[in-house]
PDB file of N, CA and C in Angstrom:
ATOM      1  N   UNK W 196      -9.956  -1.170  -3.654  1.00 52.00           N
ATOM      2  CA  UNK W 196      -9.220  -0.912  -2.497  1.00 52.00           C
ATOM      3  C   UNK W 196      -9.101   0.102  -1.931  1.00 52.00           C
ATOM      4  N   UNK W 197      -9.317   0.254  -0.962  1.00 53.00           N
ATOM      5  CA  UNK W 197      -9.160   1.678  -0.124  1.00 53.00           C
ATOM      6  C   UNK W 197      -8.102   1.468   1.071  1.00 53.00           C
ATOM      7  N   UNK W 198      -7.109   2.498   0.731  1.00 51.00           N
ATOM      8  CA  UNK W 198      -5.812   2.534   1.611  1.00 51.00           C
ATOM      9  C   UNK W 198      -6.274   3.673   2.381  1.00 51.00           C
ATOM     10  N   UNK W 199      -5.833   3.685   3.898  1.00 49.00           N
ATOM     11  CA  UNK W 199      -5.885   4.475   4.677  1.00 49.00           C
ATOM     12  C   UNK W 199      -4.583   4.241   5.634  1.00 49.00           C
ATOM     13  N   UNK W 200      -4.130   4.959   6.736  1.00 47.00           N
ATOM     14  CA  UNK W 200      -3.095   4.628   7.716  1.00 47.00           C
ATOM     15  C   UNK W 200      -3.121   4.203   8.545  1.00 47.00           C
ATOM     16  N   UNK W 201      -2.575   2.915   9.439  1.00 43.00           N
ATOM     17  CA  UNK W 201      -3.040   2.594  10.668  1.00 43.00           C
ATOM     18  C   UNK W 201      -2.654   3.422  11.618  1.00 43.00           C
ATOM     19  N   UNK W 202      -3.128   3.636  12.711  1.00 43.00           N
ATOM     20  CA  UNK W 202      -2.651   4.267  13.528  1.00 43.00           C
ATOM     21  C   UNK W 202      -2.734   3.480  14.809  1.00 43.00           C
ATOM     22  N   UNK W 203      -1.330   3.498  15.912  1.00 42.00           N
ATOM     23  CA  UNK W 203      -1.507   2.805  16.985  1.00 42.00           C
ATOM     24  C   UNK W 203      -2.282   3.275  17.985  1.00 42.00           C
ATOM     25  N   UNK W 204      -2.945   5.257  17.759  1.00 43.00           N
ATOM     26  CA  UNK W 204      -3.141   5.359  18.905  1.00 43.00           C
ATOM     27  C   UNK W 204      -4.712   5.498  18.694  1.00 43.00           C
ATOM     28  N   UNK W 205      -5.926   5.296  19.421  1.00 43.00           N
ATOM     29  CA  UNK W 205      -6.996   5.218  19.684  1.00 43.00           C
ATOM     30  C   UNK W 205      -7.554   6.204  18.693  1.00 43.00           C
ATOM     31  N   UNK W 206      -6.917   7.668  18.109  1.00 47.00           N
ATOM     32  CA  UNK W 206      -7.682   8.595  17.274  1.00 47.00           C
ATOM     33  C   UNK W 206      -7.338   8.232  15.895  1.00 47.00           C
ATOM     34  N   UNK W 207      -7.946   9.159  15.021  1.00 48.00           N
ATOM     35  CA  UNK W 207      -7.777   8.870  13.637  1.00 48.00           C
ATOM     36  C   UNK W 207      -6.463   9.580  13.103  1.00 48.00           C
ATOM     37  N   UNK W 208      -5.502  10.085  14.000  1.00 49.00           N
ATOM     38  CA  UNK W 208      -4.244  10.755  13.583  1.00 49.00           C
ATOM     39  C   UNK W 208      -3.180   9.845  12.825  1.00 49.00           C
ATOM     40  N   UNK W 209      -2.728   9.920  12.014  1.00 51.00           N
ATOM     41  CA  UNK W 209      -1.257   8.767  11.645  1.00 51.00           C
ATOM     42  C   UNK W 209      -0.429   8.889  12.686  1.00 51.00           C
ATOM     43  N   UNK W 210       0.661   8.148  12.898  1.00 54.00           N
ATOM     44  CA  UNK W 210       1.969   8.134  13.697  1.00 54.00           C
ATOM     45  C   UNK W 210       2.613   8.967  12.594  1.00 54.00           C
ATOM     46  N   UNK W 211       3.555  10.080  13.444  1.00 50.00           N
ATOM     47  CA  UNK W 211       4.487  10.661  12.524  1.00 50.00           C
ATOM     48  C   UNK W 211       5.588  10.041  11.646  1.00 50.00           C
ATOM     49  N   UNK W 212       5.895   8.926  12.264  1.00 49.00           N
ATOM     50  CA  UNK W 212       6.718   8.232  12.198  1.00 49.00           C
ATOM     51  C   UNK W 212       6.346   6.953  10.650  1.00 49.00           C
ATOM     52  N   UNK W 213       5.205   6.935  10.329  1.00 69.00           N
ATOM     53  CA  UNK W 213       4.924   5.811   9.666  1.00 69.00           C
ATOM     54  C   UNK W 213       5.110   6.289   8.152  1.00 69.00           C
ATOM     55  N   UNK W 214       5.111   5.459   7.228  1.00 75.00           N
ATOM     56  CA  UNK W 214       5.419   5.742   6.165  1.00 75.00           C
ATOM     57  C   UNK W 214       4.179   5.351   5.081  1.00 75.00           C
ATOM     58  N   UNK W 215       3.072   5.088   5.823  1.00 75.00           N
ATOM     59  CA  UNK W 215       1.447   4.349   4.859  1.00 75.00           C
ATOM     60  C   UNK W 215       1.613   5.470   4.294  1.00 75.00           C
ATOM     61  N   UNK W 216       1.582   6.531   4.353  1.00 76.00           N
ATOM     62  CA  UNK W 216       0.686   7.793   3.305  1.00 76.00           C
ATOM     63  C   UNK W 216       1.976   7.211   2.188  1.00 76.00           C
ATOM     64  N   UNK W 217       3.240   7.416   1.892  1.00 84.00           N
ATOM     65  CA  UNK W 217       3.970   7.305   0.887  1.00 84.00           C
ATOM     66  C   UNK W 217       3.584   6.059   0.310  1.00 84.00           C
ATOM     67  N   UNK W 218       3.223   5.045   0.910  1.00 82.00           N
ATOM     68  CA  UNK W 218       2.542   3.372   0.393  1.00 82.00           C
ATOM     69  C   UNK W 218       1.517   4.223  -0.522  1.00 82.00           C
ATOM     70  N   UNK W 219       0.621   4.819   0.098  1.00 83.00           N
ATOM     71  CA  UNK W 219      -0.736   4.861  -0.120  1.00 83.00           C
ATOM     72  C   UNK W 219      -0.530   5.630  -1.569  1.00 83.00           C
ATOM     73  N   UNK W 220       0.026   6.606  -1.555  1.00 86.00           N
ATOM     74  CA  UNK W 220       0.241   7.476  -2.981  1.00 86.00           C
ATOM     75  C   UNK W 220       0.808   6.690  -3.712  1.00 86.00           C
ATOM     76  N   UNK W 221       1.640   5.830  -3.527  1.00 87.00           N
ATOM     77  CA  UNK W 221       2.452   4.485  -4.545  1.00 87.00           C
ATOM     78  C   UNK W 221       1.336   4.071  -5.167  1.00 87.00           C
ATOM     79  N   UNK W 222       0.642   3.407  -4.347  1.00 85.00           N
ATOM     80  CA  UNK W 222      -0.429   2.727  -4.825  1.00 85.00           C
ATOM     81  C   UNK W 222      -1.292   3.648  -5.382  1.00 85.00           C
ATOM     82  N   UNK W 223      -1.820   4.093  -4.936  1.00 89.00           N
ATOM     83  CA  UNK W 223      -2.875   5.157  -5.315  1.00 89.00           C
ATOM     84  C   UNK W 223      -2.436   5.995  -7.475  1.00 89.00           C
ATOM     85  N   UNK W 224      -0.917   6.022  -7.420  1.00 90.00           N
ATOM     86  CA  UNK W 224      -0.216   6.394  -8.578  1.00 90.00           C
ATOM     87  C   UNK W 224      -0.456   5.214  -9.376  1.00 90.00           C
ATOM     88  N   UNK W 225      -0.119   3.944  -8.914  1.00 88.00           N
ATOM     89  CA  UNK W 225      -0.223   2.836  -9.690  1.00 88.00           C
ATOM     90  C   UNK W 225      -1.890   2.464 -10.208  1.00 88.00           C
ATOM     91  N   UNK W 226      -2.841   2.980  -9.935  1.00 89.00           N
ATOM     92  CA  UNK W 226      -4.120   2.366 -10.029  1.00 89.00           C
ATOM     93  C   UNK W 226      -4.674   1.261  -9.366  1.00 89.00           C
ATOM     94  N   UNK W 227      -4.113   1.004  -8.099  1.00 89.00           N
ATOM     95  CA  UNK W 227      -4.963   0.058  -7.540  1.00 89.00           C
ATOM     96  C   UNK W 227      -5.514   0.756  -6.159  1.00 89.00           C
ATOM     97  N   UNK W 228      -5.623   2.004  -5.721  1.00 88.00           N
ATOM     98  CA  UNK W 228      -5.586   2.517  -4.597  1.00 88.00           C
ATOM     99  C   UNK W 228      -6.381   3.732  -4.389  1.00 88.00           C
ATOM    100  N   UNK W 229      -7.204   4.064  -3.612  1.00 89.00           N
ATOM    101  CA  UNK W 229      -7.480   5.688  -2.979  1.00 89.00           C
ATOM    102  C   UNK W 229      -7.267   6.084  -2.259  1.00 89.00           C
ATOM    103  N   UNK W 230      -6.318   7.268  -2.166  1.00 87.00           N
ATOM    104  CA  UNK W 230      -6.032   7.964  -0.916  1.00 87.00           C
ATOM    105  C   UNK W 230      -6.814   8.633  -0.393  1.00 87.00           C
ATOM    106  N   UNK W 231      -7.475   8.386   1.111  1.00 88.00           N
ATOM    107  CA  UNK W 231      -8.620   9.397   1.512  1.00 88.00           C
ATOM    108  C   UNK W 231      -8.072  10.784   2.206  1.00 88.00           C
ATOM    109  N   UNK W 232      -8.571  11.591   1.491  1.00 87.00           N
ATOM    110  CA  UNK W 232      -8.405  13.074   1.903  1.00 87.00           C
ATOM    111  C   UNK W 232      -7.557  13.411   3.074  1.00 87.00           C
ATOM    112  N   UNK W 233      -6.872  13.835   3.596  1.00 85.00           N
ATOM    113  CA  UNK W 233      -6.615  14.151   5.243  1.00 85.00           C
ATOM    114  C   UNK W 233      -6.340  15.593   5.344  1.00 85.00           C
ATOM    115  N   UNK W 234      -6.629  16.300   6.736  1.00 84.00           N
ATOM    116  CA  UNK W 234      -6.602  17.440   6.951  1.00 84.00           C
ATOM    117  C   UNK W 234      -4.942  17.834   7.057  1.00 84.00           C
ATOM    118  N   UNK W 235      -4.606  18.857   6.057  1.00 84.00           N
ATOM    119  CA  UNK W 235      -3.029  19.099   5.859  1.00 84.00           C
ATOM    120  C   UNK W 235      -2.485  19.444   7.257  1.00 84.00           C
ATOM    121  N   UNK W 236      -3.377  19.792   8.391  1.00 86.00           N
ATOM    122  CA  UNK W 236      -2.281  20.398   9.333  1.00 86.00           C
ATOM    123  C   UNK W 236      -1.975  19.189  10.704  1.00 86.00           C
ATOM    124  N   UNK W 237      -2.962  18.692  10.552  1.00 87.00           N
ATOM    125  CA  UNK W 237      -2.851  17.227  12.114  1.00 87.00           C
ATOM    126  C   UNK W 237      -2.739  15.917  11.139  1.00 87.00           C
ATOM    127  N   UNK W 238      -3.264  15.466   9.676  1.00 82.00           N
ATOM    128  CA  UNK W 238      -3.246  14.477   8.996  1.00 82.00           C
ATOM    129  C   UNK W 238      -4.438  13.505   9.402  1.00 82.00           C
ATOM    130  N   UNK W 239      -5.475  14.084  10.188  1.00 88.00           N
ATOM    131  CA  UNK W 239      -6.501  13.320  10.321  1.00 88.00           C
ATOM    132  C   UNK W 239      -7.518  13.347   8.935  1.00 88.00           C
ATOM    133  N   UNK W 240      -8.602  12.574   9.019  1.00 88.00           N
ATOM    134  CA  UNK W 240      -9.377  12.344   8.072  1.00 88.00           C
ATOM    135  C   UNK W 240     -10.672  12.676   9.252  1.00 88.00           C
ATOM    136  N   UNK W 241     -11.800  12.412   7.869  1.00 91.00           N
ATOM    137  CA  UNK W 241     -13.148  12.841   9.010  1.00 91.00           C
ATOM    138  C   UNK W 241     -13.924  11.574   8.162  1.00 91.00           C
ATOM    139  N   UNK W 242     -14.932  10.992   8.879  1.00 92.00           N
ATOM    140  CA  UNK W 242     -16.215  10.056   8.729  1.00 92.00           C
ATOM    141  C   UNK W 242     -16.425  10.087   7.003  1.00 92.00           C
ATOM    142  N   UNK W 243     -16.819  12.080   6.450  1.00 93.00           N
ATOM    143  CA  UNK W 243     -17.543  12.157   5.481  1.00 93.00           C
ATOM    144  C   UNK W 243     -16.205  11.874   4.317  1.00 93.00           C
ATOM    145  N   UNK W 244     -14.965  12.161   4.760  1.00 92.00           N
ATOM    146  CA  UNK W 244     -14.202  12.092   3.728  1.00 92.00           C
ATOM    147  C   UNK W 244     -13.570  10.273   3.285  1.00 92.00           C
ATOM    148  N   UNK W 245     -13.732   9.159   4.650  1.00 93.00           N
ATOM    149  CA  UNK W 245     -13.685   8.071   4.330  1.00 93.00           C
ATOM    150  C   UNK W 245     -14.981   7.810   3.626  1.00 93.00           C
ATOM    151  N   UNK W 246     -16.129   7.746   3.603  1.00 94.00           N
ATOM    152  CA  UNK W 246     -17.177   7.783   3.214  1.00 94.00           C
ATOM    153  C   UNK W 246     -17.228   8.085   1.623  1.00 94.00           C
ATOM    154  N   UNK W 247     -17.186   8.933   1.383  1.00 94.00           N
ATOM    155  CA  UNK W 247     -16.424   9.707  -0.341  1.00 94.00           C
ATOM    156  C   UNK W 247     -15.511   8.706  -0.884  1.00 94.00           C
ATOM    157  N   UNK W 248     -14.563   8.228   0.033  1.00 92.00           N
ATOM    158  CA  UNK W 248     -13.693   7.647  -0.505  1.00 92.00           C
ATOM    159  C   UNK W 248     -14.006   6.096  -1.234  1.00 92.00           C
ATOM    160  N   UNK W 249     -14.760   5.694   0.358  1.00 92.00           N
ATOM    161  CA  UNK W 249     -15.591   4.216  -0.121  1.00 92.00           C
ATOM    162  C   UNK W 249     -16.263   4.125  -1.266  1.00 92.00           C
ATOM    163  N   UNK W 250     -17.378   5.543  -1.470  1.00 94.00           N
ATOM    164  CA  UNK W 250     -18.211   5.133  -2.501  1.00 94.00           C
ATOM    165  C   UNK W 250     -17.496   5.085  -3.621  1.00 94.00           C
ATOM    166  N   UNK W 251     -16.738   6.263  -4.176  1.00 92.00           N
ATOM    167  CA  UNK W 251     -15.768   6.460  -5.141  1.00 92.00           C
ATOM    168  C   UNK W 251     -15.383   4.762  -5.916  1.00 92.00           C
ATOM    169  N   UNK W 252     -14.416   4.367  -4.616  1.00 91.00           N
ATOM    170  CA  UNK W 252     -13.765   2.942  -4.940  1.00 91.00           C
ATOM    171  C   UNK W 252     -14.586   1.891  -5.476  1.00 91.00           C
ATOM    172  N   UNK W 253     -15.930   1.480  -4.683  1.00 92.00           N
ATOM    173  CA  UNK W 253     -16.874   0.470  -4.642  1.00 92.00           C
ATOM    174  C   UNK W 253     -17.839   0.774  -5.551  1.00 92.00           C
ATOM    175  N   UNK W 254     -18.231   2.280  -5.908  1.00 92.00           N
ATOM    176  CA  UNK W 254     -19.466   2.404  -6.563  1.00 92.00           C
ATOM    177  C   UNK W 254     -19.378   3.072  -8.296  1.00 92.00           C
ATOM    178  N   UNK W 255     -18.527   3.981  -7.888  1.00 91.00           N
ATOM    179  CA  UNK W 255     -18.394   5.135  -8.728  1.00 91.00           C
ATOM    180  C   UNK W 255     -17.854   3.906 -10.472  1.00 91.00           C
ATOM    181  N   UNK W 256     -18.601   4.869 -11.237  1.00 91.00           N
ATOM    182  CA  UNK W 256     -18.157   3.787 -13.025  1.00 91.00           C
ATOM    183  C   UNK W 256     -16.551   3.923 -13.600  1.00 91.00           C
ATOM    184  N   UNK W 257     -16.180   5.797 -12.618  1.00 90.00           N
ATOM    185  CA  UNK W 257     -14.808   5.979 -13.023  1.00 90.00           C
ATOM    186  C   UNK W 257     -13.755   5.100 -12.277  1.00 90.00           C
ATOM    187  N   UNK W 258     -14.276   4.645 -11.041  1.00 91.00           N
ATOM    188  CA  UNK W 258     -13.165   3.615 -10.809  1.00 91.00           C
ATOM    189  C   UNK W 258     -13.241   2.067 -11.275  1.00 91.00           C
ATOM    190  N   UNK W 259     -13.792   1.729 -12.009  1.00 93.00           N
ATOM    191  CA  UNK W 259     -13.700   0.434 -12.245  1.00 93.00           C
ATOM    192  C   UNK W 259     -12.424  -0.218 -12.959  1.00 93.00           C
ATOM    193  N   UNK W 260     -11.426   0.826 -13.613  1.00 92.00           N
ATOM    194  CA  UNK W 260     -10.385   0.391 -13.734  1.00 92.00           C
ATOM    195  C   UNK W 260      -9.358   0.236 -12.157  1.00 92.00           C
ATOM    196  N   UNK W 261      -9.797   0.785 -11.784  1.00 91.00           N
ATOM    197  CA  UNK W 261      -9.149   0.790 -10.107  1.00 91.00           C
ATOM    198  C   UNK W 261      -9.406  -0.398  -9.312  1.00 91.00           C
ATOM    199  N   UNK W 262     -10.705  -0.808  -9.378  1.00 92.00           N
ATOM    200  CA  UNK W 262     -11.470  -2.033  -8.765  1.00 92.00           C
ATOM    201  C   UNK W 262     -10.768  -3.213  -9.860  1.00 92.00           C
ATOM    202  N   UNK W 263     -10.214  -3.252 -11.134  1.00 92.00           N
ATOM    203  CA  UNK W 263      -9.492  -4.482 -11.706  1.00 92.00           C
ATOM    204  C   UNK W 263      -7.984  -4.484 -11.619  1.00 92.00           C
ATOM    205  N   UNK W 264      -7.441  -3.126 -11.485  1.00 90.00           N
ATOM    206  CA  UNK W 264      -5.917  -3.602 -10.997  1.00 90.00           C
ATOM    207  C   UNK W 264      -5.829  -3.776  -9.628  1.00 90.00           C
ATOM    208  N   UNK W 265      -6.828  -3.438  -8.705  1.00 88.00           N
ATOM    209  CA  UNK W 265      -6.857  -4.134  -7.590  1.00 88.00           C
ATOM    210  C   UNK W 265      -7.087  -5.329  -7.431  1.00 88.00           C
ATOM    211  N   UNK W 266      -7.825  -6.412  -8.105  1.00 88.00           N
ATOM    212  CA  UNK W 266      -8.785  -7.497  -8.048  1.00 88.00           C
ATOM    213  C   UNK W 266      -7.048  -8.141  -8.962  1.00 88.00           C
ATOM    214  N   UNK W 267      -6.122  -7.447 -10.119  1.00 87.00           N
ATOM    215  CA  UNK W 267      -5.420  -8.404 -10.730  1.00 87.00           C
ATOM    216  C   UNK W 267      -4.039  -8.199  -9.270  1.00 87.00           C
ATOM    217  N   UNK W 268      -3.912  -7.534  -8.895  1.00 86.00           N
ATOM    218  CA  UNK W 268      -2.484  -7.605  -7.722  1.00 86.00           C
ATOM    219  C   UNK W 268      -2.759  -8.235  -6.547  1.00 86.00           C
ATOM    220  N   UNK W 269      -4.244  -8.362  -6.227  1.00 83.00           N
ATOM    221  CA  UNK W 269      -4.478  -8.578  -4.835  1.00 83.00           C
ATOM    222  C   UNK W 269      -3.705 -10.094  -4.423  1.00 83.00           C
ATOM    223  N   UNK W 270      -3.246 -11.191  -5.562  1.00 79.00           N
ATOM    224  CA  UNK W 270      -2.644 -11.899  -4.474  1.00 79.00           C
ATOM    225  C   UNK W 270      -1.080 -11.668  -4.450  1.00 79.00           C
ATOM    226  N   UNK W 271      -1.019 -10.421  -4.567  1.00 78.00           N
ATOM    227  CA  UNK W 271       0.360 -10.762  -4.946  1.00 78.00           C
ATOM    228  C   UNK W 271       0.888  -9.928  -2.901  1.00 78.00           C
ATOM    229  N   UNK W 272      -0.105  -9.388  -2.411  1.00 76.00           N
ATOM    230  CA  UNK W 272      -0.271  -9.369  -0.850  1.00 76.00           C
ATOM    231  C   UNK W 272      -0.753  -9.995   0.110  1.00 76.00           C
ATOM    232  N   UNK W 273      -1.123 -11.250  -0.317  1.00 76.00           N
ATOM    233  CA  UNK W 273      -1.649 -12.015   0.691  1.00 76.00           C
ATOM    234  C   UNK W 273      -0.987 -13.534   0.313  1.00 76.00           C
ATOM    235  N   UNK W 274      -0.364 -13.809  -0.454  1.00 84.00           N
ATOM    236  CA  UNK W 274       0.235 -14.887  -0.498  1.00 84.00           C
ATOM    237  C   UNK W 274       1.718 -15.095   0.218  1.00 84.00           C
ATOM    238  N   UNK W 275       1.775 -15.283   1.337  1.00 88.00           N
ATOM    239  CA  UNK W 275       2.877 -15.424   2.071  1.00 88.00           C
ATOM    240  C   UNK W 275       3.921 -16.226   1.757  1.00 88.00           C
ATOM    241  N   UNK W 276       3.428 -17.698   1.412  1.00 92.00           N
ATOM    242  CA  UNK W 276       4.394 -18.185   1.109  1.00 92.00           C
ATOM    243  C   UNK W 276       5.541 -17.761  -0.547  1.00 92.00           C
ATOM    244  N   UNK W 277       4.369 -17.413  -1.574  1.00 89.00           N
ATOM    245  CA  UNK W 277       5.189 -16.647  -1.897  1.00 89.00           C
ATOM    246  C   UNK W 277       6.239 -15.101  -2.220  1.00 89.00           C
ATOM    247  N   UNK W 278       5.507 -14.660  -1.460  1.00 89.00           N
ATOM    248  CA  UNK W 278       6.654 -13.736  -0.745  1.00 89.00           C
ATOM    249  C   UNK W 278       7.873 -14.256  -0.037  1.00 89.00           C
ATOM    250  N   UNK W 279       7.634 -15.074   0.714  1.00 93.00           N
ATOM    251  CA  UNK W 279       8.705 -15.647   1.578  1.00 93.00           C
ATOM    252  C   UNK W 279       9.757 -16.573   0.463  1.00 93.00           C
ATOM    253  N   UNK W 280       9.122 -16.815  -0.853  1.00 94.00           N
ATOM    254  CA  UNK W 280       9.869 -17.837  -2.096  1.00 94.00           C
ATOM    255  C   UNK W 280      10.842 -16.406  -2.522  1.00 94.00           C
ATOM    256  N   UNK W 281      10.040 -15.101  -2.652  1.00 92.00           N
ATOM    257  CA  UNK W 281      10.648 -13.962  -3.451  1.00 92.00           C
ATOM    258  C   UNK W 281      11.732 -13.652  -2.645  1.00 92.00           C
ATOM    259  N   UNK W 282      11.433 -13.476  -1.206  1.00 94.00           N
ATOM    260  CA  UNK W 282      12.364 -13.021  -0.136  1.00 94.00           C
ATOM    261  C   UNK W 282      13.645 -13.974  -0.282  1.00 94.00           C
ATOM    262  N   UNK W 283      13.537 -14.651  -0.240  1.00 96.00           N
ATOM    263  CA  UNK W 283      14.470 -15.844  -0.305  1.00 96.00           C
ATOM    264  C   UNK W 283      15.284 -15.899  -1.225  1.00 96.00           C
ATOM    265  N   UNK W 284      14.779 -15.976  -2.408  1.00 97.00           N
ATOM    266  CA  UNK W 284      15.321 -16.144  -4.023  1.00 97.00           C
ATOM    267  C   UNK W 284      16.428 -14.795  -4.047  1.00 97.00           C
ATOM    268  N   UNK W 285      16.076 -13.493  -3.480  1.00 95.00           N
ATOM    269  CA  UNK W 285      16.173 -12.620  -3.256  1.00 95.00           C
ATOM    270  C   UNK W 285      17.505 -12.174  -1.926  1.00 95.00           C
ATOM    271  N   UNK W 286      17.455 -12.696  -1.288  1.00 96.00           N
ATOM    272  CA  UNK W 286      18.705 -13.133  -0.321  1.00 96.00           C
ATOM    273  C   UNK W 286      19.826 -13.850  -1.196  1.00 96.00           C
ATOM    274  N   UNK W 287      19.319 -15.210  -1.568  1.00 95.00           N
ATOM    275  CA  UNK W 287      20.328 -15.787  -2.621  1.00 95.00           C
ATOM    276  C   UNK W 287      21.116 -15.463  -3.567  1.00 95.00           C
ATOM    277  N   UNK W 288      20.184 -14.175  -4.251  1.00 95.00           N
ATOM    278  CA  UNK W 288      21.035 -13.633  -5.416  1.00 95.00           C
ATOM    279  C   UNK W 288      21.874 -12.730  -4.683  1.00 95.00           C
ATOM    280  N   UNK W 289      21.322 -11.924  -3.451  1.00 95.00           N
ATOM    281  CA  UNK W 289      22.260 -11.042  -3.405  1.00 95.00           C
ATOM    282  C   UNK W 289      23.770 -11.686  -2.737  1.00 95.00           C
ATOM    283  N   UNK W 290      23.268 -12.706  -1.939  1.00 93.00           N
ATOM    284  CA  UNK W 290      25.130 -13.400  -1.443  1.00 93.00           C
ATOM    285  C   UNK W 290      25.678 -13.761  -2.636  1.00 93.00           C
ATOM    286  N   UNK W 291      25.183 -15.082  -3.831  1.00 92.00           N
ATOM    287  CA  UNK W 291      25.747 -15.356  -4.898  1.00 92.00           C
ATOM    288  C   UNK W 291      26.683 -14.069  -5.351  1.00 92.00           C
ATOM    289  N   UNK W 292      26.499 -12.800  -5.454  1.00 91.00           N
ATOM    290  CA  UNK W 292      26.736 -11.762  -6.429  1.00 91.00           C
ATOM    291  C   UNK W 292      27.442 -10.287  -5.533  1.00 91.00           C
ATOM    292  N   UNK W 293      27.239 -10.915  -4.257  1.00 87.00           N
ATOM    293  CA  UNK W 293      28.084  -9.660  -3.185  1.00 87.00           C
ATOM    294  C   UNK W 293      29.773  -9.103  -3.823  1.00 87.00           C
ATOM    295  N   UNK W 294      29.547  -7.998  -3.521  1.00 80.00           N
ATOM    296  CA  UNK W 294      30.772  -7.258  -3.774  1.00 80.00           C
ATOM    297  C   UNK W 294      31.606  -7.635  -3.004  1.00 80.00           C
ATOM    298  N   UNK W 295      33.070  -8.158  -3.267  1.00 73.00           N
ATOM    299  CA  UNK W 295      34.355  -8.756  -2.413  1.00 73.00           C
ATOM    300  C   UNK W 295      34.206  -9.928  -2.386  1.00 73.00           C
ATOM    301  N   UNK W 296      33.258 -10.698  -2.978  1.00 68.00           N
ATOM    302  CA  UNK W 296      33.157 -12.450  -2.998  1.00 68.00           C
ATOM    303  C   UNK W 296      34.264 -12.586  -3.435  1.00 68.00           C
ATOM    304  N   UNK W 297      35.055 -13.965  -2.747  1.00 62.00           N
ATOM    305  CA  UNK W 297      36.288 -14.459  -2.871  1.00 62.00           C
ATOM    306  C   UNK W 297      35.650 -15.169  -4.158  1.00 62.00           C
ATOM    307  N   UNK W 298      36.824 -15.704  -4.740  1.00 57.00           N
ATOM    308  CA  UNK W 298      36.635 -16.504  -6.231  1.00 57.00           C
ATOM    309  C   UNK W 298      37.256 -17.492  -6.124  1.00 57.00           C
ATOM    310  N   UNK W 299      37.240 -18.650  -4.812  1.00 52.00           N
ATOM    311  CA  UNK W 299      37.620 -19.848  -5.013  1.00 52.00           C
ATOM    312  C   UNK W 299      36.930 -20.727  -5.212  1.00 52.00           C
TER     313      UNK W 299
END
């Protein structure tokens, strides 16, 4: 799984207000993604850094565990019905257990 920041502009520089970088680093730490190295000054990345990251994630023997982890969690991100149910369950729980709830 390769992760990169989506940018609303046609350039390859990320939006300053995005939190994709944080999400990317988190998924990399969890062993399910690869962060594409970026220019520290402007946040851009080169075609070479993208190619190297793709090659590492898809071909490298060292990244087999990354690919296995990505396969294992892939269903978590694409199942809208499951995600909707989880959100509904969370909202229900918060409503049932809110502070200051009258006990009538």
